[in-house]
CSV table of N, CA and C in Angstrom, one decimal:
chain,number,residue,atom,x,y,z
A,1,VAL,N,53.2,2.0,25.9
A,1,VAL,CA,52.0,1.3,25.6
A,1,VAL,C,51.7,1.7,24.1
A,2,LYS,N,51.5,0.8,23.2
A,2,LYS,CA,51.1,1.1,21.7
A,2,LYS,C,49.8,0.6,21.5
A,3,TYR,N,49.1,1.2,20.7
A,3,TYR,CA,47.8,0.6,20.3
A,3,TYR,C,47.6,1.1,18.9
A,4,GLY,N,48.0,0.2,17.9
A,4,GLY,CA,47.9,0.6,16.5
A,4,GLY,C,48.9,1.5,16.1
A,5,ASP,N,48.4,2.7,15.6
A,5,ASP,CA,49.6,3.8,15.2
A,5,ASP,C,49.7,4.7,16.6
A,6,LEU,N,48.9,4.5,17.7
A,6,LEU,CA,49.1,5.6,18.7
A,6,LEU,C,50.3,4.9,19.7
A,7,ASN,N,50.9,5.9,20.1
A,7,ASN,CA,52.1,5.6,21.2
A,7,ASN,C,51.8,6.4,22.2
A,8,PHE,N,51.3,5.7,23.5
A,8,PHE,CA,51.1,6.4,24.7
A,8,PHE,C,52.4,6.6,25.6
A,9,ASP,N,53.5,6.2,25.0
A,9,ASP,CA,54.8,6.2,25.7
A,9,ASP,C,54.7,5.5,26.9
A,10,TRP,N,55.3,6.0,27.9
A,10,TRP,CA,55.2,5.2,29.3
A,10,TRP,C,53.9,5.4,30.0
A,11,CYS,N,53.5,4.4,30.6
A,11,CYS,CA,52.4,4.3,31.5
A,11,CYS,C,52.8,3.8,32.8
A,12,VAL,N,52.1,4.1,33.8
A,12,VAL,CA,52.3,3.5,35.3
A,12,VAL,C,51.4,2.4,35.3
A,13,VAL,N,51.9,1.1,35.6
A,13,VAL,CA,50.9,-0.1,35.8
A,13,VAL,C,50.6,0.0,37.3
A,14,LEU,N,49.1,0.1,37.6
A,14,LEU,CA,48.6,0.1,39.0
A,14,LEU,C,48.1,-1.2,39.4
A,15,ASN,N,47.6,-2.1,38.6
A,15,ASN,CA,47.1,-3.3,39.0
A,15,ASN,C,46.9,-4.2,37.7
A,16,PHE,N,46.8,-5.5,38.0
A,16,PHE,CA,46.4,-6.4,36.7
A,16,PHE,C,45.6,-7.5,37.2
A,17,HIS,N,44.9,-8.1,36.3
A,17,HIS,CA,44.2,-9.3,36.6
A,17,HIS,C,44.4,-10.4,35.4
A,18,LYS,N,44.4,-11.6,35.8
A,18,LYS,CA,44.7,-12.6,34.7
A,18,LYS,C,43.5,-13.4,34.6
A,19,LYS,N,43.0,-13.7,33.3
A,19,LYS,CA,41.9,-14.4,33.0
A,19,LYS,C,42.5,-15.7,32.3
A,20,ALA,N,42.3,-16.9,33.2
A,20,ALA,CA,42.8,-18.1,32.6
A,20,ALA,C,42.3,-18.7,31.6
A,21,GLY,N,43.0,-19.5,30.8
A,21,GLY,CA,42.5,-20.1,29.6
A,21,GLY,C,43.5,-20.6,28.7
A,22,GLU,N,43.2,-21.2,27.6
A,22,GLU,CA,44.2,-21.8,26.6
A,22,GLU,C,45.2,-20.5,26.1
A,23,LYS,N,44.6,-19.5,25.9
A,23,LYS,CA,45.2,-18.2,25.7
A,23,LYS,C,44.9,-17.2,26.7
A,24,PRO,N,45.7,-17.0,27.7
A,24,PRO,CA,45.3,-16.2,28.8
A,24,PRO,C,45.3,-14.7,28.4
A,25,THR,N,44.4,-14.0,29.0
A,25,THR,CA,44.4,-12.5,28.7
A,25,THR,C,44.6,-11.9,30.2
A,26,TYR,N,45.2,-10.6,30.1
A,26,TYR,CA,45.4,-9.9,31.2
A,26,TYR,C,44.6,-8.6,31.1
A,27,SER,N,43.9,-8.0,32.2
A,27,SER,CA,43.3,-6.7,32.2
A,27,SER,C,44.4,-5.9,33.0
A,28,ILE,N,44.9,-4.8,32.5
A,28,ILE,CA,45.8,-4.0,33.2
A,28,ILE,C,45.3,-2.5,33.4
A,29,ASP,N,45.4,-2.2,34.7
A,29,ASP,CA,44.9,-0.8,35.1
A,29,ASP,C,46.3,0.1,34.9
A,30,VAL,N,46.3,1.0,34.0
A,30,VAL,CA,47.4,2.0,33.8
A,30,VAL,C,47.1,3.4,34.0
A,31,LEU,N,47.9,4.2,34.4
A,31,LEU,CA,48.0,5.6,34.4
A,31,LEU,C,48.6,6.2,33.2
A,32,ALA,N,47.9,6.9,32.4
A,32,ALA,CA,48.4,7.5,31.1
A,32,ALA,C,48.2,8.7,30.9
A,33,HIS,N,49.1,9.5,30.3
A,33,HIS,CA,48.9,11.1,29.9
A,33,HIS,C,48.1,11.1,28.6
A,34,LEU,N,46.9,11.7,28.7
A,34,LEU,CA,46.0,11.8,27.7
A,34,LEU,C,45.7,13.3,27.3
A,35,THR,N,45.2,13.5,26.1
A,35,THR,CA,44.8,14.7,25.6
A,35,THR,C,43.5,15.1,26.5
A,36,THR,N,43.5,16.3,26.7
A,36,THR,CA,42.3,16.7,27.6
A,36,THR,C,40.9,16.6,26.8
A,37,ASP,N,40.8,16.5,25.6
A,37,ASP,CA,39.6,16.2,24.8
A,37,ASP,C,39.3,14.6,24.9
A,38,SER,N,40.2,13.7,24.9
A,38,SER,CA,39.9,12.3,25.1
A,38,SER,C,39.8,11.7,26.5
A,39,VAL,N,40.4,12.5,27.5
A,39,VAL,CA,40.3,12.1,28.8
A,39,VAL,C,38.8,11.8,29.3
A,40,LEU,N,37.8,12.5,28.7
A,40,LEU,CA,36.4,12.4,29.0
A,40,LEU,C,35.7,11.1,28.2
A,41,GLN,N,36.3,10.4,27.5
A,41,GLN,CA,35.8,9.3,26.6
A,41,GLN,C,35.8,8.1,27.6
A,42,LYS,N,34.6,7.4,27.4
A,42,LYS,CA,34.4,6.1,28.1
A,42,LYS,C,35.1,4.9,27.4
A,43,ALA,N,35.2,4.8,26.1
A,43,ALA,CA,35.8,3.7,25.5
A,43,ALA,C,37.3,4.0,25.3
A,44,THR,N,38.1,2.8,25.8
A,44,THR,CA,39.6,2.8,25.7
A,44,THR,C,40.0,3.1,24.3
A,45,SER,N,39.2,2.6,23.4
A,45,SER,CA,39.7,2.7,21.9
A,45,SER,C,39.8,4.3,21.5
A,46,ASP,N,39.0,5.1,22.3
A,46,ASP,CA,38.8,6.5,22.0
A,46,ASP,C,39.8,7.3,22.8
A,47,LEU,N,40.6,6.8,23.4
A,47,LEU,CA,41.6,7.7,24.2
A,47,LEU,C,42.7,8.1,23.4
A,48,GLN,N,43.4,9.3,23.4
A,48,GLN,CA,44.6,9.7,22.6
A,48,GLN,C,45.5,10.1,23.5
A,49,PRO,N,46.9,9.7,23.1
A,49,PRO,CA,48.0,10.1,23.9
A,49,PRO,C,48.2,11.5,23.8
A,50,CYS,N,48.6,12.3,24.7
A,50,CYS,CA,48.9,13.6,24.8
A,50,CYS,C,50.5,13.8,24.2
A,51,PRO,N,50.8,14.6,23.3
A,51,PRO,CA,52.1,14.9,22.9
A,51,PRO,C,52.9,15.5,24.1
A,52,LEU,N,54.3,15.3,24.1
A,52,LEU,CA,55.0,15.7,25.3
A,52,LEU,C,55.1,17.3,25.2
A,53,THR,N,54.7,17.9,24.1
A,53,THR,CA,54.9,19.3,24.1
A,53,THR,C,53.6,20.1,24.4
A,54,GLU,N,52.6,19.3,24.8
A,54,GLU,CA,51.3,19.8,25.2
A,54,GLU,C,50.8,19.5,26.7
A,55,LYS,N,50.0,20.2,27.1
A,55,LYS,CA,49.5,19.9,28.5
A,55,LYS,C,48.2,18.9,28.4
A,56,GLY,N,48.3,17.9,29.2
A,56,GLY,CA,47.2,17.1,29.1
A,56,GLY,C,46.8,16.6,30.4
A,57,GLU,N,46.1,15.6,30.6
A,57,GLU,CA,45.5,15.0,32.0
A,57,GLU,C,46.0,13.5,32.1
A,58,MET,N,46.2,13.1,33.2
A,58,MET,CA,46.4,11.8,33.7
A,58,MET,C,45.1,11.2,33.9
A,59,LYS,N,45.0,9.9,33.5
A,59,LYS,CA,43.7,9.1,33.6
A,59,LYS,C,44.2,7.7,33.8
A,60,VAL,N,43.3,7.0,34.8
A,60,VAL,CA,43.5,5.6,35.0
A,60,VAL,C,42.5,5.0,34.0
A,61,SER,N,43.2,3.9,33.2
A,61,SER,CA,42.4,3.2,32.2
A,61,SER,C,42.8,1.8,32.2
A,62,VAL,N,42.0,0.8,31.6
A,62,VAL,CA,42.1,-0.4,31.4
A,62,VAL,C,42.4,-0.9,30.2
A,63,ILE,N,43.6,-1.6,30.0
A,63,ILE,CA,44.0,-2.1,28.7
A,63,ILE,C,44.1,-3.6,28.7
A,64,VAL,N,43.8,-4.2,27.8
A,64,VAL,CA,43.8,-5.8,27.7
A,64,VAL,C,45.0,-6.3,26.9
A,65,LEU,N,45.8,-7.2,27.6
A,65,LEU,CA,46.9,-7.9,26.8
A,65,LEU,C,46.6,-9.2,26.6
A,66,PHE,N,46.7,-9.7,25.2
A,66,PHE,CA,46.4,-11.1,25.0
A,66,PHE,C,47.7,-11.7,24.8
A,67,CYS,N,47.9,-12.9,25.5
A,67,CYS,CA,49.0,-13.5,25.5
A,67,CYS,C,48.8,-15.0,24.6
A,68,HIS,N,49.9,-15.3,23.6
A,68,HIS,CA,49.8,-16.4,22.8
A,68,HIS,C,50.8,-17.6,23.2
A,69,SER,N,50.3,-18.6,23.2
A,69,SER,CA,51.3,-19.7,23.7
A,69,SER,C,52.0,-20.1,22.3
A,70,PRO,N,53.4,-20.2,22.5
A,70,PRO,CA,54.0,-20.8,21.2
A,70,PRO,C,53.6,-22.1,20.9
A,71,THR,N,53.6,-22.3,19.6
A,71,THR,CA,53.2,-23.6,18.9
A,71,THR,C,54.4,-24.6,18.9
A,72,GLN,N,54.2,-25.8,19.0
A,72,GLN,CA,55.1,-26.9,19.0
A,72,GLN,C,55.6,-27.1,17.6
């Protein structure tokens, strides 16, 4: 999972929900390895991936995936 310059590496997909529409969106529940400081944050945008060389915590978070239909 990547968000901007942040690379969360591998995450475990636990569940997903599709919101229908012209451009459907998916809410995906993932289990991610986060820094101990950011694991307490409420906003998904404030979460920080934990480097592989450090000890962090696992947390279930919701990410949103936007799908774009190809244009003709």
